[in-house]
JSON list of C-alpha atoms in Angstrom, two decimals:
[
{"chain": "K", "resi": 27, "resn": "UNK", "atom": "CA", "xyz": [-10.73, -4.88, 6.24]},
{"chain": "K", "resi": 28, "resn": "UNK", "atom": "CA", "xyz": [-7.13, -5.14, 7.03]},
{"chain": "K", "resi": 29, "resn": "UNK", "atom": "CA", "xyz": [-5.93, -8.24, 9.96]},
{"chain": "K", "resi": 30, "resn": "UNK", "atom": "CA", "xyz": [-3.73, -10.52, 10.86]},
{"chain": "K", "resi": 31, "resn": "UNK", "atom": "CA", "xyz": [-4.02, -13.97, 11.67]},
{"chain": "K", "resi": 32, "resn": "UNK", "atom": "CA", "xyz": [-1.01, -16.20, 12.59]},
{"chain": "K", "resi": 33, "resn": "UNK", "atom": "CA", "xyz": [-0.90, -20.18, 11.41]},
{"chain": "K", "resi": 34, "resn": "UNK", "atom": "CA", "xyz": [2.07, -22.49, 11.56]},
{"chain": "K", "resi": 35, "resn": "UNK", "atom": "CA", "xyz": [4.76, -22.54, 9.47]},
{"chain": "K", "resi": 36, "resn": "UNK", "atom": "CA", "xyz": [5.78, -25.75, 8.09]},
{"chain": "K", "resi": 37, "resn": "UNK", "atom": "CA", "xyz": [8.90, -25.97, 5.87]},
{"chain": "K", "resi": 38, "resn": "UNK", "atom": "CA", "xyz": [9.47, -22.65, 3.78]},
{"chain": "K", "resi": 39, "resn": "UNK", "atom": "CA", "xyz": [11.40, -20.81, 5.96]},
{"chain": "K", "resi": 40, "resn": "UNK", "atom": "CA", "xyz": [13.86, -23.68, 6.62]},
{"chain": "K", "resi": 41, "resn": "UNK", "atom": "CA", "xyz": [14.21, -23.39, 3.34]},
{"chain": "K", "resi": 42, "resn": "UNK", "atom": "CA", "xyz": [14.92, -19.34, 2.91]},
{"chain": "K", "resi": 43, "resn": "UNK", "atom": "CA", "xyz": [17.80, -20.68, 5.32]},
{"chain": "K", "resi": 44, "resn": "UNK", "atom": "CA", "xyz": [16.02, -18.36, 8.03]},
{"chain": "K", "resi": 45, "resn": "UNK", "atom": "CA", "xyz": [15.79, -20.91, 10.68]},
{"chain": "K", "resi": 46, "resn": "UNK", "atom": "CA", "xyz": [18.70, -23.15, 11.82]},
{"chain": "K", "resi": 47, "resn": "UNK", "atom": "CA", "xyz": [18.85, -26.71, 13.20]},
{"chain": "K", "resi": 48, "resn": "UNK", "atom": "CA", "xyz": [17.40, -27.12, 16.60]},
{"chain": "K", "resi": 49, "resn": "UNK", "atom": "CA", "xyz": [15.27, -23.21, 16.28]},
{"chain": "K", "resi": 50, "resn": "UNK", "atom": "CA", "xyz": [11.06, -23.25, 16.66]},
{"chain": "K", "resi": 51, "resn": "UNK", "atom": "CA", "xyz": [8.73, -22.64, 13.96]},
{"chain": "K", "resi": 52, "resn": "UNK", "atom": "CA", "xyz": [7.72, -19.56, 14.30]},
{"chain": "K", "resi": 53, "resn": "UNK", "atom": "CA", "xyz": [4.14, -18.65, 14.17]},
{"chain": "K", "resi": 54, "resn": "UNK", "atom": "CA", "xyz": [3.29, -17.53, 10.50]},
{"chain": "K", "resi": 55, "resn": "UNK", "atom": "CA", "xyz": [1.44, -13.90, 10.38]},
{"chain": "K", "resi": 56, "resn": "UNK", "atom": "CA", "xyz": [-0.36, -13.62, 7.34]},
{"chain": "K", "resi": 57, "resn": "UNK", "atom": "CA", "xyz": [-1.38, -9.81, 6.68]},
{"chain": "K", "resi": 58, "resn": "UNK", "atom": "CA", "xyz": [-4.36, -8.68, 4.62]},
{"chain": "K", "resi": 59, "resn": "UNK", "atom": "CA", "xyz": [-5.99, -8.61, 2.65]},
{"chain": "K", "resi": 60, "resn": "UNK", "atom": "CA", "xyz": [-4.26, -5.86, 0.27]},
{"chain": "K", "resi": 61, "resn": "UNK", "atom": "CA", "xyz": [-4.64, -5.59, -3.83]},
{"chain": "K", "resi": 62, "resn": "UNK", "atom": "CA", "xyz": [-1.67, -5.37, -5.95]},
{"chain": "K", "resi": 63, "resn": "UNK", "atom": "CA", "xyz": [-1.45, -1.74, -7.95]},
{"chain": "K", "resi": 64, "resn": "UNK", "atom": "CA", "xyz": [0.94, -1.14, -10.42]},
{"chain": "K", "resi": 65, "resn": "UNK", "atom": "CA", "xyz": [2.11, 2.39, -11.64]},
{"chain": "K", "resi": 66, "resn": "UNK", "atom": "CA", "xyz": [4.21, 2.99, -14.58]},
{"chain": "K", "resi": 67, "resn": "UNK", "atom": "CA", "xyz": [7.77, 4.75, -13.45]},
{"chain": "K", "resi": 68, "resn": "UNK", "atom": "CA", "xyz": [7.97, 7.09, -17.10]},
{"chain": "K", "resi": 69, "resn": "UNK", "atom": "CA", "xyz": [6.17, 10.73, -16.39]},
{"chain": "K", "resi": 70, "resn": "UNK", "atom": "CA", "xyz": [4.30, 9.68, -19.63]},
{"chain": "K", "resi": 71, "resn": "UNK", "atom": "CA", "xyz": [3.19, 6.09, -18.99]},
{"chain": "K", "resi": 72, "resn": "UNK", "atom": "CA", "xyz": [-0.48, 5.24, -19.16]},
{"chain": "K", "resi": 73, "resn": "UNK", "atom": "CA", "xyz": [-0.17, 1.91, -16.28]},
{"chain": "K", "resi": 74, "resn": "UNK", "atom": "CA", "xyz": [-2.09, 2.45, -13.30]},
{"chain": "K", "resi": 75, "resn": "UNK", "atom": "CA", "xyz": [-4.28, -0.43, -12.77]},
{"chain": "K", "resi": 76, "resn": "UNK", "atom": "CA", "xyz": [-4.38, -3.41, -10.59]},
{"chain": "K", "resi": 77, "resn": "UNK", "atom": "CA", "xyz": [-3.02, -7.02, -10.78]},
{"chain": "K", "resi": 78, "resn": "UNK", "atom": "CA", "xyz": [-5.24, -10.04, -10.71]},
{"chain": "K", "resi": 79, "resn": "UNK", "atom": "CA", "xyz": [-4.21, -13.63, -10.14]},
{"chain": "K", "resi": 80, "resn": "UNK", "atom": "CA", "xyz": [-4.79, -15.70, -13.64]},
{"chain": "K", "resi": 81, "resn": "UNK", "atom": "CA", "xyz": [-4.58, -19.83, -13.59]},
{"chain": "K", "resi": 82, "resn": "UNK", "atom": "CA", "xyz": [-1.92, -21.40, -15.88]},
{"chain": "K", "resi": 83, "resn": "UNK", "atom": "CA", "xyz": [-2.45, -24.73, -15.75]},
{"chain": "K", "resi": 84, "resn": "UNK", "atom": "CA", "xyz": [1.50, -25.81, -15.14]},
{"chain": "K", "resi": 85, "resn": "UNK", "atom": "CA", "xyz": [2.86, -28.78, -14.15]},
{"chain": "K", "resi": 86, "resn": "UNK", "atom": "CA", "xyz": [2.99, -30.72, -11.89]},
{"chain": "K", "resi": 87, "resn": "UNK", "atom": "CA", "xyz": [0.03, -28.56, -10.14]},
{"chain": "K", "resi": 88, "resn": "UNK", "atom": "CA", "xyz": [-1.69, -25.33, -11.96]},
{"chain": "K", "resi": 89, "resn": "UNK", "atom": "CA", "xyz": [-0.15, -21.73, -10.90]},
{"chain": "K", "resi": 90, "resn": "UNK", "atom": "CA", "xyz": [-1.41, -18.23, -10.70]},
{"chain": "K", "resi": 91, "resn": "UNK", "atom": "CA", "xyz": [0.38, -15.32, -13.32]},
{"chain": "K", "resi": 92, "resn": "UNK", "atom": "CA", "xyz": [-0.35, -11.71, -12.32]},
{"chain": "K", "resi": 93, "resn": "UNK", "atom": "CA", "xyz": [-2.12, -10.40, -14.85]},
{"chain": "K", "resi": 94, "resn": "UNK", "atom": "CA", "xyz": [-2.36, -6.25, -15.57]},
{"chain": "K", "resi": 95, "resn": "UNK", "atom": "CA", "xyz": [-6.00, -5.07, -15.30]},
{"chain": "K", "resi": 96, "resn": "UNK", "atom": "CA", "xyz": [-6.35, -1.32, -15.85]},
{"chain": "K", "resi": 97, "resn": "UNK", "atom": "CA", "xyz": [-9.18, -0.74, -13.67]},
{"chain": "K", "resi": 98, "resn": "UNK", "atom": "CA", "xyz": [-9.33, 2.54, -11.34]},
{"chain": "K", "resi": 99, "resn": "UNK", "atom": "CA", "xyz": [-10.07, -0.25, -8.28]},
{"chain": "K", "resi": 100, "resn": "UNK", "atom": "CA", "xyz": [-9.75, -3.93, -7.55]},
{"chain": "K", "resi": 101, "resn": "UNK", "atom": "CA", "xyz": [-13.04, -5.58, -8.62]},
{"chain": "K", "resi": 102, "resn": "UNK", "atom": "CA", "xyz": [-15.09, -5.85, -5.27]},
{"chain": "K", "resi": 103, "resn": "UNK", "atom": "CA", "xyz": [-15.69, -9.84, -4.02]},
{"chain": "K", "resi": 104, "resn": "UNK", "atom": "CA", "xyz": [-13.03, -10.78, -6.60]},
{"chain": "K", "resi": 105, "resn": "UNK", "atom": "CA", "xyz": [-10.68, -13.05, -4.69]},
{"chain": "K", "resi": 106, "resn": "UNK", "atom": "CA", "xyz": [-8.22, -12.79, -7.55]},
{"chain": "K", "resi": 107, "resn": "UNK", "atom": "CA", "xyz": [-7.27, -9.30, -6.88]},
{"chain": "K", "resi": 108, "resn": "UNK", "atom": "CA", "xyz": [-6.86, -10.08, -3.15]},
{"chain": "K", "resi": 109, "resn": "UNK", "atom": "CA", "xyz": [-3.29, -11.29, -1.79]},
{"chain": "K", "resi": 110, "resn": "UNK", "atom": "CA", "xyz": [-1.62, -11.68, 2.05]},
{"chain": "K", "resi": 111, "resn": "UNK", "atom": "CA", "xyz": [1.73, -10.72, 3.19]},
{"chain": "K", "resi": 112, "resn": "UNK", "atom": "CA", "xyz": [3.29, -14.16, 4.97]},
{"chain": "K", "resi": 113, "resn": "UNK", "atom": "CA", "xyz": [6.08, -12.92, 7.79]},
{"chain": "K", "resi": 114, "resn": "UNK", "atom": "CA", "xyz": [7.36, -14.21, 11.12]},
{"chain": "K", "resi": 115, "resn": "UNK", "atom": "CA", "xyz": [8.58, -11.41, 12.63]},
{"chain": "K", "resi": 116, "resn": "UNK", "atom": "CA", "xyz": [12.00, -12.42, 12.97]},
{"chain": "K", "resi": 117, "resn": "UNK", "atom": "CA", "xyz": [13.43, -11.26, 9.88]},
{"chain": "K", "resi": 118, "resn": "UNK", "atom": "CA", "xyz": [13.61, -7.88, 8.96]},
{"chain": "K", "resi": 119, "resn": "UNK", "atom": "CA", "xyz": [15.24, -5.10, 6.28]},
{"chain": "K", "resi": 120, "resn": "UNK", "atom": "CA", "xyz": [15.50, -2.06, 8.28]},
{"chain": "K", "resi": 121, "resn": "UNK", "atom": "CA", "xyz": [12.26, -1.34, 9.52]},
{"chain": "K", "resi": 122, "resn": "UNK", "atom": "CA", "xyz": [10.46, -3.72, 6.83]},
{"chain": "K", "resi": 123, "resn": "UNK", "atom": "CA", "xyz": [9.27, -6.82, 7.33]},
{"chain": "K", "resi": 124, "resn": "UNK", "atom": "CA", "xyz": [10.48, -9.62, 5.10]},
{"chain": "K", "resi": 125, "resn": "UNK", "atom": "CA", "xyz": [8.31, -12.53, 3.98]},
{"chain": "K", "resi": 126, "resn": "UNK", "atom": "CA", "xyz": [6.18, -13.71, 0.96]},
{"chain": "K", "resi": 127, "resn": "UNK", "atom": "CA", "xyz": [3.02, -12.81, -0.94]},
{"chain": "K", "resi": 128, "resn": "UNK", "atom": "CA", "xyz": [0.79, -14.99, -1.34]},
{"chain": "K", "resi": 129, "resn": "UNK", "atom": "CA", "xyz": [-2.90, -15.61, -3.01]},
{"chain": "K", "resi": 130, "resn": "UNK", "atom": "CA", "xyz": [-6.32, -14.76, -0.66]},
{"chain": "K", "resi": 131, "resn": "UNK", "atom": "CA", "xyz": [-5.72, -17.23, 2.12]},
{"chain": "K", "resi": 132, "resn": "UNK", "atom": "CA", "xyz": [-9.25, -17.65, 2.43]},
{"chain": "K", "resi": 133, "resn": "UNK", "atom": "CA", "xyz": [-10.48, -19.56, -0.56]},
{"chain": "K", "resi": 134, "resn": "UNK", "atom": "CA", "xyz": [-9.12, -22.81, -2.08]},
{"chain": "K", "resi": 135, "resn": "UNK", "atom": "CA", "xyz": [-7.40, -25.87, 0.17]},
{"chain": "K", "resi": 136, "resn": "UNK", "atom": "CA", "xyz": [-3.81, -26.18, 1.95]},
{"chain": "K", "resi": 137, "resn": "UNK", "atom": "CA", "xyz": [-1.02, -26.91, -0.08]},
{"chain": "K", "resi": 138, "resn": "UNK", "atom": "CA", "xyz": [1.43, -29.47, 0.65]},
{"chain": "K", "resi": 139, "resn": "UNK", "atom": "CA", "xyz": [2.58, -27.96, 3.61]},
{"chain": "K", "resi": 140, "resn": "UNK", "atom": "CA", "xyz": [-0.68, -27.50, 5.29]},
{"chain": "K", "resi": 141, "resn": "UNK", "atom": "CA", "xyz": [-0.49, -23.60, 4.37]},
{"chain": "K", "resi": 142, "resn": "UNK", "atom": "CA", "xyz": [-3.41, -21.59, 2.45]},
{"chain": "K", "resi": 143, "resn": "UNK", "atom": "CA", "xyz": [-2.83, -19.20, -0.45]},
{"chain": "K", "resi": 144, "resn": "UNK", "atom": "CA", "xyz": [-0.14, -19.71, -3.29]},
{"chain": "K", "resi": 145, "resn": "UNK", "atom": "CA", "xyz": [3.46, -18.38, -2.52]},
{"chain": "K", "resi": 146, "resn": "UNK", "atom": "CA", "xyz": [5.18, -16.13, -4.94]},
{"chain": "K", "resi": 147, "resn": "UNK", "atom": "CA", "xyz": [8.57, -16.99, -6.54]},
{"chain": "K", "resi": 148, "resn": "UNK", "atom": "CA", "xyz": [10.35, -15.93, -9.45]},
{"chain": "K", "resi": 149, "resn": "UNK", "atom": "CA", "xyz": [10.74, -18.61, -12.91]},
{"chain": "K", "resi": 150, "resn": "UNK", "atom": "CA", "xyz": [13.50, -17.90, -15.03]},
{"chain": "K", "resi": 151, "resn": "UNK", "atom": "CA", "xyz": [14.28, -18.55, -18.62]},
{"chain": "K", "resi": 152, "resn": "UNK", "atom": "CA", "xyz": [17.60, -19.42, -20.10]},
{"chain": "K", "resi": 153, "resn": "UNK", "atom": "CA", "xyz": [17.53, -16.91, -23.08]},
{"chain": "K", "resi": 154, "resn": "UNK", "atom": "CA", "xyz": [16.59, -13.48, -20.98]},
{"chain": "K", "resi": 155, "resn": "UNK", "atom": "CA", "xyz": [16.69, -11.31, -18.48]},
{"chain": "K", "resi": 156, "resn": "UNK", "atom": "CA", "xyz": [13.22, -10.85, -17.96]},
{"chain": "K", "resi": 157, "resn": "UNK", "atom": "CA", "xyz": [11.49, -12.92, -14.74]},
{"chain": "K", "resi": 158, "resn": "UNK", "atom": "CA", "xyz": [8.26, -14.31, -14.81]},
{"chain": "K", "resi": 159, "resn": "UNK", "atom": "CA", "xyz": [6.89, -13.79, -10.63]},
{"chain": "K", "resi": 160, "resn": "UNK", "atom": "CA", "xyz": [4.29, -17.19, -10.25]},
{"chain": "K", "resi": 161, "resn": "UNK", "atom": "CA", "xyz": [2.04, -18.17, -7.32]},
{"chain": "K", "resi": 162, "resn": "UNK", "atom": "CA", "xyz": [2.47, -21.44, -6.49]},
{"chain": "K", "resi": 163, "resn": "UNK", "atom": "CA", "xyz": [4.88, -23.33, -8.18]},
{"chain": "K", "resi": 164, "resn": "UNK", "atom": "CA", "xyz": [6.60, -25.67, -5.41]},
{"chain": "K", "resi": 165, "resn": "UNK", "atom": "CA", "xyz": [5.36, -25.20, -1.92]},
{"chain": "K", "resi": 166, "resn": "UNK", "atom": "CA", "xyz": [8.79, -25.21, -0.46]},
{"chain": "K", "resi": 167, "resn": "UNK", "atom": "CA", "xyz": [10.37, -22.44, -2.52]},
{"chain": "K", "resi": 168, "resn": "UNK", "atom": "CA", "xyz": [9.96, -18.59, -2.05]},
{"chain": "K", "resi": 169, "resn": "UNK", "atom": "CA", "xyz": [11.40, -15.69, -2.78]},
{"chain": "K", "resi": 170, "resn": "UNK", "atom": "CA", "xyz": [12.04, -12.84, 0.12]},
{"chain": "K", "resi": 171, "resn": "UNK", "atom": "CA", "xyz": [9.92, -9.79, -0.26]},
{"chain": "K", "resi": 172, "resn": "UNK", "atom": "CA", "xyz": [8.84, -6.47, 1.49]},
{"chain": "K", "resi": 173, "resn": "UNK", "atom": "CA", "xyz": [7.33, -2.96, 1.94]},
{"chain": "K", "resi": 174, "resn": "UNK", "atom": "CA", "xyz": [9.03, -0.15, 2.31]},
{"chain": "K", "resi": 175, "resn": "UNK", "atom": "CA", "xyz": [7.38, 2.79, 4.48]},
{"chain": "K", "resi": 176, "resn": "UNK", "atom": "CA", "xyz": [5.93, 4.52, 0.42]},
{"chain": "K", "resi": 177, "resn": "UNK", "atom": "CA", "xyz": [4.16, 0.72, 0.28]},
{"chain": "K", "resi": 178, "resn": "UNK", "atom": "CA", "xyz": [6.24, 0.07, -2.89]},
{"chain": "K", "resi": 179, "resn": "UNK", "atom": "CA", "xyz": [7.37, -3.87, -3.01]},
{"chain": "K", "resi": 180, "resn": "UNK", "atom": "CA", "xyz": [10.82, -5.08, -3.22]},
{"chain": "K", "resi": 181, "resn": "UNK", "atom": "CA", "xyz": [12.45, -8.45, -3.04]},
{"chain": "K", "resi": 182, "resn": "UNK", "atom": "CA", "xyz": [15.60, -8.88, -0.87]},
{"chain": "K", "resi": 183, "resn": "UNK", "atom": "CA", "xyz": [18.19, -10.71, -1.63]},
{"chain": "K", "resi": 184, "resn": "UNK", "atom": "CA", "xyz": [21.73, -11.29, 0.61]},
{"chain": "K", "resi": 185, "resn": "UNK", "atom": "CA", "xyz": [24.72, -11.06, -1.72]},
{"chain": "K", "resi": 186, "resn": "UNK", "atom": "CA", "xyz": [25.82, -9.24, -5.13]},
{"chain": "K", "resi": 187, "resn": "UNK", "atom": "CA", "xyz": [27.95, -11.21, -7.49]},
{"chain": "K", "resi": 188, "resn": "UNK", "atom": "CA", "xyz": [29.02, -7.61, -9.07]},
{"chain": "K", "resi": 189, "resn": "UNK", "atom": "CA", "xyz": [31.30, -7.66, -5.98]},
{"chain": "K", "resi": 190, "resn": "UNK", "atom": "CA", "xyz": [32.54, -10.80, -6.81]},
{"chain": "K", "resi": 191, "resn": "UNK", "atom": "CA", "xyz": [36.37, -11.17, -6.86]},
{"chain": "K", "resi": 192, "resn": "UNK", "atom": "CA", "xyz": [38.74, -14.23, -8.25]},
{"chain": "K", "resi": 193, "resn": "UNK", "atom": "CA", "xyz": [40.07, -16.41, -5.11]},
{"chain": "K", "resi": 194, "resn": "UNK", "atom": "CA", "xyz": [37.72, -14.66, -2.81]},
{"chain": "K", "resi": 195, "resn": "UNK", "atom": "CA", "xyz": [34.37, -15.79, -0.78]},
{"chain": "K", "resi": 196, "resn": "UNK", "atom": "CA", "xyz": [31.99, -13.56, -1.89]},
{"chain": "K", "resi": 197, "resn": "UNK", "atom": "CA", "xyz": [30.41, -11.81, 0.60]},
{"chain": "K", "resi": 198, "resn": "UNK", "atom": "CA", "xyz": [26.40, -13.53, 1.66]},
{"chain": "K", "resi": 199, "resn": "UNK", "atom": "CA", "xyz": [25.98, -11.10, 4.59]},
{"chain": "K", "resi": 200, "resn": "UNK", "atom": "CA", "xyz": [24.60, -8.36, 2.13]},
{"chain": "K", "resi": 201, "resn": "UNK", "atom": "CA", "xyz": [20.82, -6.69, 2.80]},
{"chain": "K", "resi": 202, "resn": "UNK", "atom": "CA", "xyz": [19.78, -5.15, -0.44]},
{"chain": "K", "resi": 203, "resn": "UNK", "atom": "CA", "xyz": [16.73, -4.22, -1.69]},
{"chain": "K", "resi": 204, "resn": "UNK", "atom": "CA", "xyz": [15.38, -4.24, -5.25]},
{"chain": "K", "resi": 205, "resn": "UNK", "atom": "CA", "xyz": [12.65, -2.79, -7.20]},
{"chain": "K", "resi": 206, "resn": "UNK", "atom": "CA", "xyz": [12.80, -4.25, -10.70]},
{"chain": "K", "resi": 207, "resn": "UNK", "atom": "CA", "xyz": [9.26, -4.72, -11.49]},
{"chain": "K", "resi": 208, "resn": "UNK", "atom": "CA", "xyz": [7.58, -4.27, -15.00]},
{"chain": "K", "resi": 209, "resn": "UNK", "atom": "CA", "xyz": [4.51, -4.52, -16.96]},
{"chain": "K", "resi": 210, "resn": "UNK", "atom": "CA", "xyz": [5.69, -7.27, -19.83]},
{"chain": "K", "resi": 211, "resn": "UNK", "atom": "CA", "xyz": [3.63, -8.88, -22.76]},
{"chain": "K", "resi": 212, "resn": "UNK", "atom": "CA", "xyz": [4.52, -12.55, -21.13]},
{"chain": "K", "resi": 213, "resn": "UNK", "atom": "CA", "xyz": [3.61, -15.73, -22.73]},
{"chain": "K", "resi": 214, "resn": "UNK", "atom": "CA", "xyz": [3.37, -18.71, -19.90]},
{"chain": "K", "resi": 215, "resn": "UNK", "atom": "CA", "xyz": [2.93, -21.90, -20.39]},
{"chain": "K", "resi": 216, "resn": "UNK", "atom": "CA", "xyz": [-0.50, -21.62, -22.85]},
{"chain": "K", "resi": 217, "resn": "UNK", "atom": "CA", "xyz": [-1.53, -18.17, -21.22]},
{"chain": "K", "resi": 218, "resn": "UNK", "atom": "CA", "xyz": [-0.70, -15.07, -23.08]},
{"chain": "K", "resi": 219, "resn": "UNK", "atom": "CA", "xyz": [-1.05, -11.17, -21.51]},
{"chain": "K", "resi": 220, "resn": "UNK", "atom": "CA", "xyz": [0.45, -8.30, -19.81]},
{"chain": "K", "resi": 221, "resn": "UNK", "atom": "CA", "xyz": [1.89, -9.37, -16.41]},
{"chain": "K", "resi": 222, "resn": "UNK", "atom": "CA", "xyz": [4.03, -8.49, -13.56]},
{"chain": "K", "resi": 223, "resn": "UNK", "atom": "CA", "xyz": [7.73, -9.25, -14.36]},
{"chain": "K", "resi": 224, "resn": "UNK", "atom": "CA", "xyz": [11.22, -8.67, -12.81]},
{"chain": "K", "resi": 225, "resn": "UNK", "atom": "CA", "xyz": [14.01, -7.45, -14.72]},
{"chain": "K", "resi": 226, "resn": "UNK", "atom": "CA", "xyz": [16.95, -9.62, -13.33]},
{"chain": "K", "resi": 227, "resn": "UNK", "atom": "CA", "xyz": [19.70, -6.63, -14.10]},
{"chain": "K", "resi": 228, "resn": "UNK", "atom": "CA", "xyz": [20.11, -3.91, -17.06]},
{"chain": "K", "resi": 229, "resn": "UNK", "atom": "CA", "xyz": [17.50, -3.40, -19.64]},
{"chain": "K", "resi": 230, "resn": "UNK", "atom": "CA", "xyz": [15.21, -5.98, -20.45]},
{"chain": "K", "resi": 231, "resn": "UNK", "atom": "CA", "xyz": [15.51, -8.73, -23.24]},
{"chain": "K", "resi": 232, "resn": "UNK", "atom": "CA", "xyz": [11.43, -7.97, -24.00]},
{"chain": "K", "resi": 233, "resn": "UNK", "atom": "CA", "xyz": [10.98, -5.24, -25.52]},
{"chain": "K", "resi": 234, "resn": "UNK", "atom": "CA", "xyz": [7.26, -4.88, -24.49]},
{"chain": "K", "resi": 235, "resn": "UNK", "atom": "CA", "xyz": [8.32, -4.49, -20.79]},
{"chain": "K", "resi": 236, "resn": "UNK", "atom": "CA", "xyz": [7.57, -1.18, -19.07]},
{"chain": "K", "resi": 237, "resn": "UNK", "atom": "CA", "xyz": [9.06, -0.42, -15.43]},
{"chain": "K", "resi": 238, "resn": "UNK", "atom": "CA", "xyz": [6.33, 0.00, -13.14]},
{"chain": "K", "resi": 239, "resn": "UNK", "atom": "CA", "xyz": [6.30, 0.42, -9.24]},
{"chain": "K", "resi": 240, "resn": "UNK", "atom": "CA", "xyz": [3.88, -2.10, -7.72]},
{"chain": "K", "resi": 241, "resn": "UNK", "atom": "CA", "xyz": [2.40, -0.71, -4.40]},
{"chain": "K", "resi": 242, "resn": "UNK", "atom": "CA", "xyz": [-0.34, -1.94, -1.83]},
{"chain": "K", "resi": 243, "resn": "UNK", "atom": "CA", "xyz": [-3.62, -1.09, -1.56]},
{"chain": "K", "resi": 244, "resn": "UNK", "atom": "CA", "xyz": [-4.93, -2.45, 2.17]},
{"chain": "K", "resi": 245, "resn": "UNK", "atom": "CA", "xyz": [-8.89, -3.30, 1.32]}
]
């Protein structure tokens, strides 16, 4: 069943840069519970499963990796294919609310923070273009994301550096949406599998990665 509860927000938001000195914490609305499906882009692609959350036991603290699980529907009871949608209400993309995913808020204890559920972000390699998106690496850092009105996810981000030019500021006042998802054979930390990925720009480096759209299901 879908709700929404609002908690406090502690420190990530300060750190999007989406609250200035001297504002209130907002209240934090935490939407769900939803699963994660994933549908391959290519007319002839056979992904159309589900994403569950994996442990990779990083450091300093373990992590979640969203794994690809080709199952017609999330596994019923299974926390690891439920996830929340973190927002304030106070910053938007159009019509879309912008926030963070996070893991199911309601198993587990608070991070560091005093917040439930593990925040996505994206962890980048020097050698490729290819992202790896991980729950819970660093309480205080998150990366902006969103539904459009089709409930496909996108991440936001506020300038281009294509637009760049010499002796210029480039501009940070930009509201662009992006959905470079795929379906890559990913190898993280010790645990090997097909997971969600984002393709940073072009084609991607692996060449196991298929462009998917990754869409909510509300349970």
């Amino acid at each position: 069943m879908k709700a929404q509860t609002a908690i406090r927000l502690c420190g990530l938001l300060a750190v999007t840069g989406a609250l200035g000195q001297g504002d209130d914490i907002p209240d934090l609305i935490a939407d769900g519970p939803f699963a994660l499906r994933v549908k391959g882009r290519s007319y002839n692609s056979s992904i159309d499963g589900y994403l569950r959350a994996v442990d990779a036991p990083s450091y300093p603290e373990p992590s979640l990796l969203l794994h690809y699980d080709s199952k017609s529907a999330p596994v019923a009871d299974n926390s690891s294919y439920r996830f929340y949608f973190n927002y304030t209400g106070r910053m938007e993309s159009g019509d879309n609310e912008l926030g963070f995913f996070v893991s199911d808020i309601t198993v587990g204890e608070p991070n560091s923070v005093g917040l439930m559920g593990k925040a996505m972000s994206l962890q980048y390699r020097p050698n490729t273009n290819v992202a790896v998106p991980a729950l819970g690496v660093g309480a205080s850092t998150v990366d902006l994301t969103g539904f459009d009105k089709e409930h496909k996810a996108f991440f936001n981000y506020y300038t281009d550096d294509a637009t760049y030019v010499p002796n210029q500021p480039g501009n940070v006042s930009l509201d662009e949406n992006y959905y470079n998802w795929a379906i890559c054979w990913q190898t993280y930390y010790s645990i090997s599998g097909p997971a969600l990925s984002w393709i940073t720009t072009g084609q991607p480096h692996n060449p196991t990665c298929e462009f998917v759209d990754l869409l909510r299901f509300d349970l």
